[in-house]
Amino acid sequence: DYIKNVLVCDEGQLYDTGRHTIYCYGDVSEGQFLTTCPIYGVAKSIVNKDFAFAYAASNIYSVTNNRRLGKVGLVDVVLL
């Protein structure tokens, strides 16, 4: 229920388990934990894993630099 605002790029749905591709904000490296972001539809990296819903299974790729949003790209993730 807490991750409804994260957009999934592979199947269009976010299932409870498995590997997915989502939009992430900022620099995300493999192994980092992810949480929701104030930008609708985007996740961001977090240090404290208590608030994480997934971890990055790849580095950020397909990056776009938007003046308003900043660095947003795709990351393969595994849900916790």
Tab-separated table of N, CA and C in Angstrom:
chain	number	residue	atom	x	y	z
A	1	ASP	N	0.808	-1.206	0.000
A	1	ASP	CA	0.000	0.000	0.000
A	1	ASP	C	0.852	1.271	0.000
A	2	TYR	N	2.052	1.191	0.540
A	2	TYR	CA	2.878	2.391	0.652
A	2	TYR	C	3.647	2.721	-0.610
A	3	ILE	N	3.655	1.824	-1.592
A	3	ILE	CA	4.456	2.081	-2.787
A	3	ILE	C	3.602	2.253	-4.035
A	4	LYS	N	2.375	2.682	-3.861
A	4	LYS	CA	1.485	2.856	-5.003
A	4	LYS	C	1.929	3.984	-5.919
A	5	ASN	N	2.741	4.923	-5.430
A	5	ASN	CA	3.137	6.049	-6.265
A	5	ASN	C	4.426	5.794	-7.035
A	6	VAL	N	4.923	4.548	-7.072
A	6	VAL	CA	6.118	4.212	-7.844
A	6	VAL	C	5.683	3.565	-9.158
A	7	LEU	N	6.162	4.100	-10.277
A	7	LEU	CA	5.786	3.585	-11.584
A	7	LEU	C	6.694	2.421	-11.980
A	8	VAL	N	6.091	1.361	-12.464
A	8	VAL	CA	6.822	0.175	-12.898
A	8	VAL	C	6.885	0.182	-14.415
A	9	CYS	N	8.037	-0.120	-14.968
A	9	CYS	CA	8.237	0.016	-16.407
A	9	CYS	C	8.181	-1.289	-17.170
A	10	ASP	N	8.118	-2.432	-16.499
A	10	ASP	CA	8.167	-3.680	-17.258
A	10	ASP	C	6.794	-4.298	-17.478
A	11	GLU	N	6.041	-4.615	-16.455
A	11	GLU	CA	4.743	-5.249	-16.657
A	11	GLU	C	3.563	-4.296	-16.479
A	12	GLY	N	3.819	-3.116	-15.960
A	12	GLY	CA	2.730	-2.196	-15.703
A	12	GLY	C	2.086	-2.402	-14.348
A	13	GLN	N	2.468	-3.462	-13.647
A	13	GLN	CA	1.957	-3.724	-12.306
A	13	GLN	C	3.127	-4.029	-11.397
A	14	LEU	N	2.949	-3.750	-10.121
A	14	LEU	CA	3.974	-4.052	-9.131
A	14	LEU	C	3.500	-5.239	-8.319
A	15	TYR	N	4.145	-6.378	-8.513
A	15	TYR	CA	3.780	-7.586	-7.782
A	15	TYR	C	4.552	-7.637	-6.473
A	16	ASP	N	4.162	-8.527	-5.584
A	16	ASP	CA	4.784	-8.610	-4.269
A	16	ASP	C	6.231	-9.084	-4.313
A	17	THR	N	6.580	-9.882	-5.289
A	17	THR	CA	7.941	-10.396	-5.375
A	17	THR	C	8.448	-10.274	-6.795
A	18	GLY	N	9.709	-10.572	-6.968
A	18	GLY	CA	10.270	-10.571	-8.312
A	18	GLY	C	11.095	-9.343	-8.609
A	19	ARG	N	11.599	-9.317	-9.807
A	19	ARG	CA	12.460	-8.232	-10.263
A	19	ARG	C	11.657	-7.303	-11.165
A	20	HIS	N	11.788	-6.024	-10.949
A	20	HIS	CA	11.051	-5.018	-11.695
A	20	HIS	C	11.992	-3.902	-12.127
A	21	THR	N	11.563	-3.100	-13.072
A	21	THR	CA	12.288	-1.913	-13.493
A	21	THR	C	11.453	-0.700	-13.119
A	22	ILE	N	12.050	0.204	-12.351
A	22	ILE	CA	11.323	1.391	-11.893
A	22	ILE	C	12.164	2.640	-12.157
A	23	TYR	N	11.509	3.800	-12.093
A	23	TYR	CA	12.200	5.072	-12.205
A	23	TYR	C	12.791	5.442	-10.852
A	24	CYS	N	14.035	5.940	-10.859
A	24	CYS	CA	14.702	6.373	-9.639
A	24	CYS	C	15.311	7.748	-9.843
A	25	TYR	N	15.423	8.482	-8.750
A	25	TYR	CA	15.953	9.846	-8.750
A	25	TYR	C	17.356	9.838	-8.155
A	26	GLY	N	18.257	10.576	-8.770
A	26	GLY	CA	19.610	10.725	-8.243
A	26	GLY	C	20.516	9.581	-8.652
A	27	ASP	N	21.654	9.477	-7.963
A	27	ASP	CA	22.616	8.413	-8.233
A	27	ASP	C	22.231	7.171	-7.446
A	28	VAL	N	21.950	6.093	-8.150
A	28	VAL	CA	21.588	4.829	-7.519
A	28	VAL	C	22.568	3.771	-7.998
A	29	SER	N	23.165	3.068	-7.052
A	29	SER	CA	24.114	2.001	-7.371
A	29	SER	C	23.543	0.665	-6.946
A	30	GLU	N	24.054	-0.384	-7.541
A	30	GLU	CA	23.612	-1.738	-7.216
A	30	GLU	C	23.808	-2.011	-5.721
A	31	GLY	N	22.781	-2.589	-5.097
A	31	GLY	CA	22.842	-2.933	-3.682
A	31	GLY	C	22.264	-1.892	-2.742
A	32	GLN	N	21.971	-0.686	-3.234
A	32	GLN	CA	21.391	0.351	-2.379
A	32	GLN	C	19.911	0.070	-2.136
A	33	PHE	N	19.428	0.482	-0.970
A	33	PHE	CA	18.020	0.351	-0.642
A	33	PHE	C	17.256	1.540	-1.207
A	34	LEU	N	15.976	1.317	-1.562
A	34	LEU	CA	15.160	2.348	-2.200
A	34	LEU	C	13.889	2.600	-1.408
A	35	THR	N	13.446	3.840	-1.429
A	35	THR	CA	12.193	4.239	-0.806
A	35	THR	C	11.459	5.181	-1.747
A	36	THR	N	10.244	5.561	-1.380
A	36	THR	CA	9.483	6.473	-2.229
A	36	THR	C	10.092	7.867	-2.168
A	37	CYS	N	9.777	8.656	-3.168
A	37	CYS	CA	10.348	9.988	-3.347
A	37	CYS	C	9.207	11.000	-3.412
A	38	PRO	N	9.450	12.255	-3.050
A	38	PRO	CA	8.399	13.270	-3.197
A	38	PRO	C	7.926	13.470	-4.632
A	39	ILE	N	8.748	13.097	-5.608
A	39	ILE	CA	8.356	13.182	-7.015
A	39	ILE	C	7.474	11.986	-7.325
A	40	TYR	N	6.262	12.225	-7.786
A	40	TYR	CA	5.323	11.137	-8.056
A	40	TYR	C	5.884	10.167	-9.088
A	41	GLY	N	5.823	8.888	-8.781
A	41	GLY	CA	6.234	7.855	-9.713
A	41	GLY	C	7.707	7.510	-9.683
A	42	VAL	N	8.444	8.045	-8.725
A	42	VAL	CA	9.889	7.877	-8.690
A	42	VAL	C	10.328	7.425	-7.300
A	43	ALA	N	11.335	6.544	-7.258
A	43	ALA	CA	11.939	6.118	-5.991
A	43	ALA	C	13.285	6.812	-5.833
A	44	LYS	N	13.874	6.716	-4.656
A	44	LYS	CA	15.209	7.268	-4.415
A	44	LYS	C	15.955	6.360	-3.452
A	45	SER	N	17.266	6.495	-3.428
A	45	SER	CA	18.067	5.660	-2.543
A	45	SER	C	17.962	6.178	-1.110
A	46	ILE	N	18.173	5.249	-0.170
A	46	ILE	CA	18.056	5.575	1.245
A	46	ILE	C	19.109	4.779	2.004
A	47	VAL	N	19.599	5.350	3.100
A	47	VAL	CA	20.622	4.687	3.901
A	47	VAL	C	19.984	3.709	4.883
A	48	ASN	N	18.901	4.119	5.520
A	48	ASN	CA	18.242	3.306	6.538
A	48	ASN	C	17.308	2.302	5.878
A	49	LYS	N	17.621	1.026	5.963
A	49	LYS	CA	16.817	0.018	5.276
A	49	LYS	C	15.462	-0.221	5.933
A	50	ASP	N	15.208	0.371	7.107
A	50	ASP	CA	13.921	0.200	7.776
A	50	ASP	C	12.763	0.782	6.976
A	51	PHE	N	13.031	1.772	6.142
A	51	PHE	CA	11.980	2.424	5.360
A	51	PHE	C	12.041	2.037	3.879
A	52	ALA	N	12.829	1.047	3.537
A	52	ALA	CA	13.009	0.642	2.143
A	52	ALA	C	11.941	-0.358	1.722
A	53	PHE	N	11.564	-0.309	0.446
A	53	PHE	CA	10.633	-1.296	-0.099
A	53	PHE	C	11.317	-2.204	-1.118
A	54	ALA	N	12.545	-1.846	-1.530
A	54	ALA	CA	13.270	-2.633	-2.530
A	54	ALA	C	14.758	-2.323	-2.435
A	55	TYR	N	15.563	-3.131	-3.122
A	55	TYR	CA	16.965	-2.786	-3.285
A	55	TYR	C	17.324	-2.852	-4.755
A	56	ALA	N	18.307	-2.053	-5.125
A	56	ALA	CA	18.705	-1.939	-6.524
A	56	ALA	C	19.498	-3.166	-6.938
A	57	ALA	N	19.071	-3.803	-8.028
A	57	ALA	CA	19.773	-4.954	-8.579
A	57	ALA	C	20.683	-4.543	-9.731
A	58	SER	N	20.685	-3.254	-10.067
A	58	SER	CA	21.567	-2.733	-11.113
A	58	SER	C	21.844	-1.263	-10.810
A	59	ASN	N	22.833	-0.716	-11.486
A	59	ASN	CA	23.075	0.715	-11.408
A	59	ASN	C	22.013	1.436	-12.229
A	60	ILE	N	21.889	2.723	-12.020
A	60	ILE	CA	20.922	3.508	-12.773
A	60	ILE	C	21.355	3.571	-14.242
A	61	TYR	N	20.399	3.446	-15.167
A	61	TYR	CA	20.689	3.515	-16.591
A	61	TYR	C	19.561	4.240	-17.304
A	62	SER	N	19.740	4.534	-18.561
A	62	SER	CA	18.767	5.271	-19.360
A	62	SER	C	18.394	6.578	-18.663
A	63	VAL	N	19.415	7.351	-18.326
A	63	VAL	CA	19.248	8.556	-17.514
A	63	VAL	C	18.818	9.736	-18.370
A	64	THR	N	17.870	10.510	-17.840
A	64	THR	CA	17.493	11.782	-18.446
A	64	THR	C	17.731	12.876	-17.421
A	65	ASN	N	18.289	13.989	-17.850
A	65	ASN	CA	18.486	15.129	-16.966
A	65	ASN	C	17.429	16.166	-17.289
A	66	ASN	N	16.539	16.399	-16.367
A	66	ASN	CA	15.441	17.320	-16.524
A	66	ASN	C	15.721	18.538	-15.656
A	67	ARG	N	15.524	19.723	-16.174
A	67	ARG	CA	15.777	20.941	-15.384
A	67	ARG	C	14.962	20.969	-14.098
A	68	ARG	N	13.726	20.545	-14.206
A	68	ARG	CA	12.829	20.618	-13.056
A	68	ARG	C	13.033	19.442	-12.103
A	69	LEU	N	13.226	18.236	-12.632
A	69	LEU	CA	13.312	17.044	-11.798
A	69	LEU	C	14.733	16.658	-11.426
A	70	GLY	N	15.701	16.966	-12.254
A	70	GLY	CA	17.074	16.514	-12.017
A	70	GLY	C	17.332	15.207	-12.734
A	71	LYS	N	18.196	14.389	-12.159
A	71	LYS	CA	18.607	13.120	-12.778
A	71	LYS	C	17.623	12.011	-12.445
A	72	VAL	N	16.894	11.527	-13.463
A	72	VAL	CA	15.946	10.438	-13.293
A	72	VAL	C	16.292	9.353	-14.309
A	73	GLY	N	16.344	8.095	-13.839
A	73	GLY	CA	16.677	7.000	-14.733
A	73	GLY	C	16.012	5.714	-14.307
A	74	LEU	N	16.270	4.656	-15.040
A	74	LEU	CA	15.685	3.361	-14.765
A	74	LEU	C	16.651	2.501	-13.949
A	75	VAL	N	16.082	1.705	-13.037
A	75	VAL	CA	16.868	0.800	-12.202
A	75	VAL	C	16.108	-0.506	-12.080
A	76	ASP	N	16.820	-1.629	-12.218
A	76	ASP	CA	16.223	-2.933	-11.932
A	76	ASP	C	16.251	-3.124	-10.424
A	77	VAL	N	15.124	-3.539	-9.849
A	77	VAL	CA	15.030	-3.680	-8.398
A	77	VAL	C	14.428	-5.044	-8.026
A	78	VAL	N	14.664	-5.432	-6.793
A	78	VAL	CA	14.049	-6.604	-6.195
A	78	VAL	C	13.305	-6.112	-4.951
A	79	LEU	N	12.021	-6.452	-4.886
A	79	LEU	CA	11.201	-6.004	-3.747
A	79	LEU	C	11.560	-6.766	-2.484
A	80	LEU	N	11.485	-6.084	-1.362
A	80	LEU	CA	11.771	-6.712	-0.069
A	80	LEU	C	10.540	-7.359	0.510
